[in-house]
Amino acid sequence: MLTIQDAIDRVLTAAAVPPIPETVDTVKIGDPTRPLTGVVTTFLATSAVIARAAELGANLIITHEPTFYNHPDTTDWLQDDAVYQAKCRLIDSHGIVIWRFHDYWHRTRPDGIITGVLTQLGWEQDPLEHHPSIASITPTSLAALAVYLKQQLGATTVRVAGPDSMICRRIGMLVGASGGKSHIMTLGRDDVDAIICGEINEWETSEYVRDALFFGRTKGLIIVGHANSEEDGMAYLSTWLRPHVPGITITHVAAGDPLRVL
Amino acid sequence: MLTIQDAIDRVLTAAAVPPIPETVDTVKIGDPTRPLTGVVTTFLATSAVIARAAELGANLIITHEPTFYNHPDTTDWLQDDAVYQAKCRLIDSHGIVIWRFHDYWHRTRPDGIITGVLTQLGWEQDPLEHHPSIASITPTSLAALAVYLKQQLGATTVRVAGPDSMICRRIGMLVGASGGKSHIMTLGRDDVDAIICGEINEWETSEYVRDALFFGRTKGLIIVGHANSEEDGMAYLSTWLRPHVPGITITHVAAGDPLRVL
């Protein structure tokens, strides 16, 4: 009988990434010595995702992002919070374990998140461009590219800087929240037209693009939302994982976009 | 003859904030020993704002946010960047000094940014609620509140979580990017219905709200954009500053929203 910890170990063995000393990829809650009944993959283990996992009879949720609203999942500051308490009760009542698979999935070669997103977009990564991943695409205007990303990634809206009509050929795939420095150093390259981000800090990337445009350096920025930018990478995990835990049902449950536009 | 440094000193004297040992409120570029010719206040010294300051004959720009795309305005990583180089040349060619007024303006009592934003909204801060600032408003639905904020703050769009029809009475004024912990601890209070943010991290605040709604704790989140959330606080500075530098022309130049929605 496979335990939850066995399944986690198999994922890590298959990822074949050298050990990362400081990692957020830990069990966040629950008892991983229990027998594994099923797996759910998701961008983020929202309470709705947890309830759906329980309905599916799965007791291991593999999440890309935190469970408790901060990167290292510290919970000392949440002890008196009613939402935190209710979420813990929900998880506990179904005997669910939540394990984060973030650092190791990104460092899998090729990066598991990027692989899933590129597949969804029908794009390919340039073979020599890993840090960051760069995709060469059919020349497309920034506005058309934004609309395509909306459709393919299931975003209700995208935020954009740069002229609608600029032609984009080489795209930096900076999904998630990789930070202003990584965004800006990619945009600063002469061979990159635009970047796709999950989210930014608005005193960083967007301001660099605004200044670049002022000086006639035509650069594009498309912000699709963090969840929209990485969900396909966790959907891909559900396929990738299958041969490593035969006989176990694996379901991807999308967290969805937490925000809407008014 | 007043120097630029004299003007900076007068601002700090008028703010009357105890010294902050580690502060980003420093001169970022330029020679502050020069005679002051005029002042521009802004949310962020974009290249367009700098060019406008030069047109106005002002050689001191007081900015709330960084000049060089990162919070401490480090520039070692930007030395070879064409946009950074062009921005420095633009500033230098007009003999302009850029000084940041962020930490001290927020710690002025009352907080200068919050004062400007509340005035623009026609709201008042509850007298005992400083950390964070809380405003009691005429009961308003979340959707109507979002539309009002769009109009009053000049945002082309706002991002929202929470039911359109929920009634908001007590609002946490978390302008700028105060961080997930501050957002969440404010939303966790029973006496706060909704918060207004400049920006968030999408693995923090928006996920807390999503879980809160799942458990029937009705909370609202309205994200107006960082620039939109604080620009009125820097417009207010241009008025507040006037008596402290008599005879000097002070102009507020809005940086504007760096992003649009597609």
Coordinates of C-alpha atoms in Angstrom, one line a residue:
Chain A
M1 CA 0.0 0.0 0.0
L2 CA 1.5 3.3 -1.1
T3 CA 1.5 6.0 1.6
I4 CA 1.2 9.7 0.9
Q5 CA 4.9 10.1 1.7
D6 CA 5.8 7.4 -0.8
A7 CA 4.0 9.3 -3.5
I8 CA 5.9 12.5 -2.6
D9 CA 9.2 10.6 -2.7
R10 CA 8.4 9.2 -6.1
V11 CA 7.6 12.7 -7.4
L12 CA 11.0 14.0 -6.1
T13 CA 12.8 11.0 -7.5
A14 CA 11.2 11.5 -10.9
A15 CA 12.0 15.2 -10.9
A16 CA 15.7 14.3 -10.4
V17 CA 16.6 17.7 -9.1
P18 CA 19.7 18.1 -6.9
P19 CA 18.6 18.7 -3.3
I20 CA 17.6 22.3 -2.6
P21 CA 18.7 23.1 1.0
E22 CA 16.2 25.9 1.6
T23 CA 12.9 25.0 0.0
V24 CA 9.3 25.7 0.5
D25 CA 8.4 22.3 -0.9
T26 CA 7.3 20.8 2.3
V27 CA 4.2 19.1 3.7
K28 CA 2.1 22.1 5.0
I29 CA -0.6 20.1 6.9
G30 CA -1.8 16.6 7.5
D31 CA -0.2 13.2 8.2
P32 CA 1.7 11.8 5.2
T33 CA 2.1 8.3 6.7
R34 CA -1.5 7.6 5.7
P35 CA -2.3 5.3 2.8
L36 CA -2.7 7.3 -0.5
T37 CA -6.3 7.3 -1.8
G38 CA -5.9 9.8 -4.7
V39 CA -4.1 12.9 -5.8
V40 CA -5.3 16.4 -6.8
T41 CA -2.9 18.9 -8.5
T42 CA -3.6 22.6 -8.4
F43 CA -2.1 26.0 -8.7
L44 CA -3.2 26.8 -5.1
A45 CA -5.1 24.7 -2.5
T46 CA -8.0 27.0 -2.0
S47 CA -10.8 25.9 0.3
A48 CA -12.9 25.1 -2.8
V49 CA -10.1 23.0 -4.2
I50 CA -9.8 21.1 -0.9
A51 CA -13.6 20.5 -0.8
R52 CA -13.4 19.2 -4.4
A53 CA -10.5 16.9 -3.5
A54 CA -12.5 15.4 -0.7
E55 CA -15.4 14.8 -3.1
L56 CA -13.0 13.0 -5.4
G57 CA -11.7 10.9 -2.6
A58 CA -8.2 12.2 -2.9
N59 CA -6.1 12.8 0.2
L60 CA -3.0 14.3 -1.3
I61 CA -3.2 17.8 -2.8
I62 CA -0.1 18.9 -4.6
T63 CA -0.1 22.7 -4.7
H64 CA 2.2 25.1 -6.5
E65 CA 1.6 28.1 -4.2
P66 CA 1.1 28.5 -0.5
T67 CA -1.8 27.3 1.5
F68 CA -1.8 30.0 4.2
Y69 CA -1.3 33.2 2.4
N70 CA 2.4 33.7 2.7
H71 CA 5.4 32.3 0.9
P72 CA 6.9 30.2 3.7
D73 CA 3.4 29.3 5.0
T74 CA 4.1 30.6 8.5
T75 CA 0.9 30.4 10.6
D76 CA 1.8 31.9 14.0
W77 CA 0.2 35.2 13.0
L78 CA -3.0 33.5 11.9
Q79 CA -3.7 31.4 15.0
D80 CA -6.7 33.6 16.0
D81 CA -8.0 34.1 12.4
A82 CA -11.4 32.6 11.7
V83 CA -10.6 31.8 8.1
Y84 CA -7.4 30.1 8.9
Q85 CA -9.1 28.0 11.6
A86 CA -11.9 27.0 9.3
K87 CA -9.5 26.0 6.6
C88 CA -7.5 23.8 9.0
R89 CA -10.7 22.2 10.2
L90 CA -11.8 21.5 6.6
I91 CA -8.4 19.9 5.7
D92 CA -8.4 17.9 9.0
S93 CA -11.9 16.7 8.7
H94 CA -11.1 15.0 5.4
G95 CA -7.7 13.7 6.4
I96 CA -6.0 15.6 3.6
V97 CA -2.3 16.3 3.2
I98 CA -1.2 19.4 1.3
W99 CA 2.3 19.3 -0.1
R100 CA 3.9 22.1 -2.0
F101 CA 5.7 21.4 -5.3
H102 CA 7.2 24.7 -6.3
D103 CA 11.0 24.9 -6.2
Y104 CA 11.6 21.4 -7.5
W105 CA 9.0 21.6 -10.3
H106 CA 10.5 24.9 -11.6
R107 CA 14.0 23.3 -11.4
T108 CA 13.0 20.1 -13.2
R109 CA 14.6 20.2 -16.6
P110 CA 12.7 21.3 -18.5
D111 CA 10.8 23.5 -16.0
G112 CA 7.5 21.7 -15.4
I113 CA 5.5 24.9 -15.2
I114 CA 7.0 26.4 -18.3
T115 CA 6.5 23.1 -20.2
G116 CA 2.8 23.0 -19.3
V117 CA 2.2 26.7 -20.2
L118 CA 4.1 26.4 -23.5
T119 CA 2.1 23.4 -24.5
Q120 CA -1.1 25.2 -23.8
L121 CA 0.1 28.1 -25.9
G122 CA 1.4 25.9 -28.8
W123 CA 4.8 27.5 -28.4
E124 CA 8.3 26.1 -28.0
Q125 CA 11.2 27.3 -25.8
D126 CA 14.4 28.2 -27.6
P127 CA 16.7 25.3 -26.7
L128 CA 19.5 27.5 -25.3
E129 CA 17.2 29.9 -23.3
H130 CA 16.5 28.5 -19.9
H131 CA 17.1 31.3 -17.5
P132 CA 14.8 32.8 -18.4
S133 CA 12.8 30.7 -20.8
I134 CA 12.4 32.6 -24.2
A135 CA 10.0 31.5 -26.9
S136 CA 10.3 32.6 -30.5
I137 CA 6.8 33.0 -32.0
T138 CA 5.2 33.9 -35.3
P139 CA 5.4 37.7 -35.4
T140 CA 2.3 39.0 -33.7
S141 CA 1.1 42.4 -32.6
L142 CA 1.2 43.0 -28.8
A143 CA -2.6 43.5 -28.8
A144 CA -3.2 40.2 -30.7
L145 CA -0.8 38.4 -28.5
A146 CA -2.6 39.7 -25.4
V147 CA -6.0 38.5 -26.7
Y148 CA -4.5 35.1 -27.6
L149 CA -3.0 34.8 -24.1
K150 CA -6.4 35.7 -22.5
Q151 CA -8.1 32.9 -24.5
Q152 CA -5.5 30.2 -24.1
L153 CA -4.9 30.8 -20.4
G154 CA -8.5 31.4 -19.5
A155 CA -7.9 34.9 -18.1
T156 CA -10.9 37.3 -18.0
T157 CA -8.6 40.2 -18.5
V158 CA -4.9 41.0 -19.0
R159 CA -3.0 44.2 -18.2
V160 CA -0.6 45.5 -20.7
A161 CA 2.0 48.2 -21.3
G162 CA 3.6 48.9 -24.7
P163 CA 2.0 49.9 -28.1
D164 CA -0.8 47.7 -29.3
S165 CA 0.8 47.5 -32.8
M166 CA 4.3 46.6 -31.8
I167 CA 5.4 43.3 -33.4
C168 CA 6.5 40.6 -30.9
R169 CA 8.8 37.8 -32.0
R170 CA 10.8 36.8 -29.0
I171 CA 8.9 36.5 -25.7
G172 CA 10.3 36.1 -22.1
M173 CA 8.2 33.6 -20.3
L174 CA 8.4 35.1 -16.8
V175 CA 5.3 33.3 -15.4
G176 CA 4.5 33.6 -11.7
A177 CA 6.1 36.4 -9.8
S178 CA 9.8 36.2 -10.7
G179 CA 10.5 39.8 -9.6
G180 CA 11.3 43.1 -11.1
K181 CA 15.0 42.5 -11.6
S182 CA 14.4 39.3 -13.6
H183 CA 11.7 41.1 -15.6
I184 CA 13.8 44.1 -16.3
M185 CA 17.0 42.3 -17.2
T186 CA 15.0 40.2 -19.7
L187 CA 13.3 43.3 -21.2
G188 CA 16.7 45.0 -21.4
R189 CA 17.9 42.5 -23.9
D190 CA 17.9 43.6 -27.5
D191 CA 16.7 40.2 -28.6
V192 CA 13.5 40.2 -26.4
D193 CA 10.4 42.2 -27.5
A194 CA 8.0 41.4 -24.7
I195 CA 7.6 39.5 -21.5
I196 CA 4.6 37.6 -20.1
C197 CA 4.3 37.8 -16.3
G198 CA 2.0 36.4 -13.7
E199 CA 2.2 39.5 -11.6
I200 CA 4.6 42.4 -11.0
N201 CA 5.5 45.1 -8.5
E202 CA 4.1 48.3 -9.9
W203 CA 7.2 50.4 -8.9
E204 CA 9.4 48.0 -10.9
T205 CA 8.6 46.3 -14.2
S206 CA 5.8 48.6 -15.4
E207 CA 7.9 51.7 -14.7
Y208 CA 10.9 50.3 -16.6
V209 CA 8.6 49.7 -19.6
R210 CA 7.1 53.2 -19.3
D211 CA 10.6 54.7 -19.4
A212 CA 11.8 52.4 -22.2
L213 CA 8.9 53.6 -24.4
F214 CA 9.7 57.2 -23.6
F215 CA 13.1 56.7 -25.0
G216 CA 11.9 54.9 -28.1
R217 CA 12.9 51.4 -26.9
T218 CA 9.7 49.5 -27.9
K219 CA 9.0 46.9 -25.2
G220 CA 5.9 45.0 -24.4
L221 CA 4.6 43.8 -21.0
I222 CA 1.6 41.5 -20.6
I223 CA 0.4 40.6 -17.1
V224 CA -2.0 37.7 -17.2
G225 CA -2.5 37.0 -13.4
H226 CA -0.4 34.7 -11.3
A227 CA -2.9 31.8 -11.3
N228 CA -3.6 32.1 -15.0
S229 CA 0.2 32.1 -15.7
E230 CA 1.0 28.9 -13.9
E231 CA -2.2 26.7 -13.7
D232 CA -1.3 24.9 -16.9
G233 CA 2.0 23.9 -15.4
M234 CA 0.2 22.1 -12.6
A235 CA -2.3 20.5 -15.1
Y236 CA 0.7 19.2 -16.9
L237 CA 1.9 17.7 -13.6
S238 CA -1.2 15.5 -13.4
T239 CA -0.1 13.9 -16.7
W240 CA 3.6 13.8 -15.9
L241 CA 2.9 12.1 -12.5
R242 CA 0.7 9.3 -13.8
P243 CA 3.4 6.7 -14.6
H244 CA 5.0 7.2 -11.2
V245 CA 1.9 6.3 -9.1
P246 CA 0.1 3.6 -11.2
G247 CA -3.4 2.7 -10.2
I248 CA -3.9 6.0 -8.3
T249 CA -6.5 8.5 -9.7
I250 CA -4.9 11.9 -10.3
T251 CA -7.1 14.9 -11.1
H252 CA -6.2 18.5 -11.8
V253 CA -8.5 20.9 -10.1
A254 CA -7.9 24.5 -11.3
A255 CA -7.9 27.1 -8.6
G256 CA -9.1 29.7 -11.1
D257 CA -8.5 33.5 -11.0
P258 CA -9.3 35.1 -7.6
L259 CA -9.9 38.5 -9.1
R260 CA -12.3 40.0 -11.6
V261 CA -12.4 43.4 -13.2
L262 CA -14.9 46.2 -12.7
Chain B
M1 CA 18.8 82.1 -2.2
L2 CA 17.2 78.8 -1.2
T3 CA 19.1 75.7 -2.3
I4 CA 17.5 72.4 -3.1
Q5 CA 18.8 70.9 0.1
D6 CA 17.3 73.9 2.1
A7 CA 13.9 73.0 0.6
I8 CA 14.3 69.3 1.5
D9 CA 15.3 70.3 5.0
R10 CA 12.2 72.5 5.3
V11 CA 9.9 69.7 4.2
L12 CA 11.4 67.4 6.9
T13 CA 11.2 70.0 9.6
A14 CA 7.5 70.6 8.7
A15 CA 6.8 66.9 8.7
A16 CA 8.1 66.8 12.3
V17 CA 8.6 63.0 12.2
P18 CA 11.2 61.5 14.6
P19 CA 14.3 60.5 12.6
I20 CA 14.0 57.1 10.7
P21 CA 17.3 55.4 10.9
E22 CA 16.8 53.2 7.8
T23 CA 15.0 55.2 5.2
V24 CA 14.6 55.3 1.4
D25 CA 13.9 59.1 1.7
T26 CA 17.2 60.2 0.1
V27 CA 18.5 62.2 -2.8
K28 CA 18.6 59.7 -5.7
I29 CA 20.4 61.8 -8.3
G30 CA 21.6 65.3 -8.8
D31 CA 23.4 68.1 -6.8
P32 CA 21.2 69.5 -4.0
T33 CA 23.6 72.4 -3.3
R34 CA 22.2 74.2 -6.4
P35 CA 19.8 77.1 -6.1
L36 CA 16.1 75.9 -6.1
T37 CA 14.2 77.0 -9.2
G38 CA 10.9 75.2 -8.7
V39 CA 9.4 72.0 -7.3
V40 CA 7.4 69.2 -8.9
T41 CA 5.7 66.6 -6.8
T42 CA 4.7 63.2 -8.3
F43 CA 3.8 59.6 -7.4
L44 CA 6.9 58.5 -9.4
A45 CA 9.5 60.3 -11.4
T46 CA 9.0 58.8 -14.7
S47 CA 11.0 60.1 -17.7
A48 CA 7.8 61.9 -18.8
V49 CA 7.5 63.6 -15.4
I50 CA 11.2 64.6 -15.6
A51 CA 10.7 66.1 -19.0
R52 CA 7.7 68.0 -17.8
A53 CA 9.6 69.3 -14.7
A54 CA 12.3 70.6 -17.1
E55 CA 9.6 72.4 -19.2
L56 CA 8.2 74.0 -16.0
G57 CA 11.7 75.2 -15.0
A58 CA 11.7 73.1 -11.8
N59 CA 14.9 71.4 -10.6
L60 CA 13.6 69.5 -7.6
I61 CA 11.3 66.5 -8.1
I62 CA 9.8 65.1 -5.0
T63 CA 8.8 61.5 -5.8
H64 CA 6.9 59.0 -3.6
E65 CA 8.2 55.9 -5.3
P66 CA 11.6 54.8 -6.7
T67 CA 13.3 56.4 -9.7
F68 CA 15.3 53.3 -10.8
Y69 CA 12.8 50.4 -10.6
N70 CA 13.6 49.0 -7.2
H71 CA 12.7 50.0 -3.6
P72 CA 16.2 51.0 -2.4
D73 CA 17.1 52.5 -5.9
T74 CA 20.2 50.3 -6.3
T75 CA 21.7 50.9 -9.7
D76 CA 24.7 48.6 -9.9
W77 CA 22.7 46.0 -11.9
L78 CA 21.5 48.7 -14.3
Q79 CA 24.9 50.2 -15.3
D80 CA 24.7 48.6 -18.8
D81 CA 21.0 49.2 -19.4
A82 CA 20.1 51.6 -22.2
V83 CA 17.0 52.9 -20.5
Y84 CA 18.7 53.6 -17.2
Q85 CA 21.5 55.4 -19.0
A86 CA 19.1 57.5 -21.0
K87 CA 17.1 58.4 -17.9
C88 CA 20.3 59.5 -16.1
R89 CA 21.3 61.6 -19.1
L90 CA 17.8 63.2 -19.2
I91 CA 18.0 64.1 -15.5
D92 CA 21.6 65.4 -15.7
S93 CA 21.0 67.5 -18.8
H94 CA 18.4 69.5 -17.0
G95 CA 20.3 69.8 -13.7
I96 CA 17.4 68.1 -11.8
V97 CA 17.5 66.6 -8.3
I98 CA 15.2 63.7 -7.5
W99 CA 14.4 63.3 -3.8
R100 CA 12.2 60.6 -2.4
F101 CA 9.6 61.4 0.2
H102 CA 8.0 58.1 1.2
D103 CA 8.7 57.0 4.7
Y104 CA 8.5 60.4 6.3
W105 CA 5.3 61.4 4.4
H106 CA 3.6 58.2 5.5
R107 CA 4.7 58.8 9.1
T108 CA 3.6 62.5 9.1
R109 CA 0.5 62.7 11.4
P110 CA -1.9 62.5 9.8
D111 CA -0.3 60.3 7.1
G112 CA 0.2 62.7 4.1
I113 CA -0.8 60.1 1.5
I114 CA -3.9 59.0 3.3
T115 CA -4.9 62.6 3.9
G116 CA -4.8 63.4 0.2
V117 CA -6.6 60.3 -0.8
L118 CA -9.4 60.7 1.8
T119 CA -9.9 64.3 0.7
Q120 CA -10.2 63.2 -2.9
L121 CA -12.8 60.6 -1.9
G122 CA -14.7 62.9 0.4
W123 CA -14.1 60.5 3.3
E124 CA -12.8 60.9 6.8
Q125 CA -10.5 58.6 8.8
D126 CA -11.9 57.3 12.1
P127 CA -10.0 59.3 14.7
L128 CA -8.6 56.3 16.6
E129 CA -7.7 54.2 13.5
H130 CA -4.2 55.0 12.3
H131 CA -2.5 51.7 11.8
P132 CA -4.1 51.0 9.5
S133 CA -6.3 53.9 8.6
I134 CA -10.0 53.0 8.6
A135 CA -12.8 55.1 7.0
S136 CA -16.5 54.7 7.9
I137 CA -18.5 55.5 4.8
T138 CA -22.2 55.7 3.9
P139 CA -23.2 52.0 3.4
T140 CA -22.5 51.2 -0.2
S141 CA -22.4 48.0 -2.3
L142 CA -19.0 46.7 -3.2
A143 CA -19.7 47.2 -6.9
A144 CA -20.8 50.8 -6.4
L145 CA -17.8 51.4 -4.2
A146 CA -15.5 50.1 -6.9
V147 CA -17.1 52.3 -9.6
Y148 CA -16.8 55.3 -7.3
L149 CA -13.1 54.6 -6.6
K150 CA -12.5 54.3 -10.4
Q151 CA -14.0 57.7 -11.0
Q152 CA -12.5 59.5 -8.1
L153 CA -9.0 58.0 -8.4
G154 CA -8.9 58.2 -12.2
A155 CA -8.4 54.5 -12.7
T156 CA -9.3 52.9 -16.0
T157 CA -10.1 49.7 -14.2
V158 CA -10.2 48.1 -10.8
R159 CA -9.7 44.5 -9.8
V160 CA -12.2 43.1 -7.2
A161 CA -12.9 40.1 -5.1
G162 CA -16.1 39.7 -3.0
P163 CA -19.8 39.8 -3.9
D164 CA -20.9 42.8 -5.9
S165 CA -23.9 43.3 -3.6
M166 CA -22.2 43.1 -0.2
I167 CA -22.7 46.3 1.8
C168 CA -19.5 48.1 2.8
R169 CA -19.4 50.4 5.9
R170 CA -15.9 50.2 7.3
I171 CA -13.0 50.3 4.8
G172 CA -9.3 49.7 5.4
M173 CA -7.3 52.3 3.5
L174 CA -4.3 50.1 2.6
V175 CA -3.0 52.3 -0.3
G176 CA 0.3 51.4 -2.0
A177 CA 1.7 48.0 -1.4
S178 CA 1.5 47.5 2.4
G179 CA 1.8 43.7 2.1
G180 CA -0.3 40.6 2.5
K181 CA 0.0 40.4 6.3
S182 CA -1.2 43.9 6.8
H183 CA -4.1 43.4 4.3
I184 CA -5.1 40.1 5.9
M185 CA -4.9 41.2 9.5
T186 CA -7.1 44.1 8.6
L187 CA -9.6 42.0 6.7
G188 CA -9.7 39.5 9.6
R189 CA -11.2 42.1 11.8
D190 CA -14.9 41.8 12.4
D191 CA -15.4 45.6 12.1
V192 CA -13.8 45.9 8.6
D193 CA -15.9 45.0 5.5
A194 CA -13.4 45.7 2.7
I195 CA -10.0 47.0 2.0
I196 CA -8.7 49.3 -0.7
C197 CA -5.2 48.4 -1.9
G198 CA -2.8 49.8 -4.5
E199 CA -1.5 46.3 -5.3
I200 CA -1.2 42.9 -3.7
N201 CA 0.7 39.6 -4.0
E202 CA -1.7 37.2 -5.6
W203 CA -0.7 34.3 -3.3
E204 CA -1.6 36.4 -0.3
T205 CA -4.5 38.8 0.0
S206 CA -6.7 37.6 -2.9
E207 CA -6.4 34.0 -1.6
Y208 CA -7.4 35.0 1.9
V209 CA -10.5 36.7 0.5
R210 CA -11.3 33.7 -1.6
D211 CA -11.2 31.4 1.4
A212 CA -13.1 33.9 3.6
L213 CA -15.9 33.9 1.1
F214 CA -15.9 30.1 0.9
F215 CA -16.6 30.0 4.7
G216 CA -19.3 32.7 4.5
R217 CA -17.2 35.5 5.9
T218 CA -18.2 38.2 3.5
K219 CA -15.1 40.4 2.7
G220 CA -14.4 42.8 -0.1
L221 CA -11.1 43.6 -1.8
I222 CA -10.7 46.4 -4.3
I223 CA -7.3 46.8 -6.0
V224 CA -7.1 50.2 -7.7
G225 CA -3.4 50.2 -8.9
H226 CA -0.5 51.5 -7.0
A227 CA -0.2 54.8 -8.8
N228 CA -3.9 55.5 -8.6
S229 CA -4.0 54.7 -4.9
E230 CA -1.3 57.2 -3.9
E231 CA -1.1 60.0 -6.5
D232 CA -3.6 62.2 -4.6
G233 CA -1.4 62.0 -1.6
M234 CA 1.4 63.6 -3.6
A235 CA -1.0 66.1 -5.1
Y236 CA -1.8 67.1 -1.5
L237 CA 1.9 67.5 -0.8
S238 CA 2.1 70.3 -3.4
T239 CA -0.5 72.2 -1.4
W240 CA 0.9 71.3 2.1
L241 CA 4.4 72.4 0.9
R242 CA 3.5 75.9 -0.3
P243 CA 3.9 77.8 3.0
H244 CA 7.3 76.2 3.6
V245 CA 8.9 77.5 0.4
P246 CA 7.3 80.8 -0.3
G247 CA 7.9 82.4 -3.7
I248 CA 8.7 79.0 -5.3
T249 CA 6.4 77.5 -7.9
I250 CA 5.2 74.0 -6.9
T251 CA 3.4 71.9 -9.5
H252 CA 2.0 68.4 -9.1
V253 CA 2.6 66.3 -12.2
A254 CA 0.7 63.0 -12.1
A255 CA 2.7 60.0 -13.2
G256 CA -0.5 58.3 -14.4
D257 CA -1.3 54.6 -14.5
P258 CA 1.4 52.6 -16.3
L259 CA -0.9 49.8 -17.3
R260 CA -4.1 49.4 -19.4
V261 CA -6.5 46.5 -19.7
L262 CA -7.1 44.4 -22.8

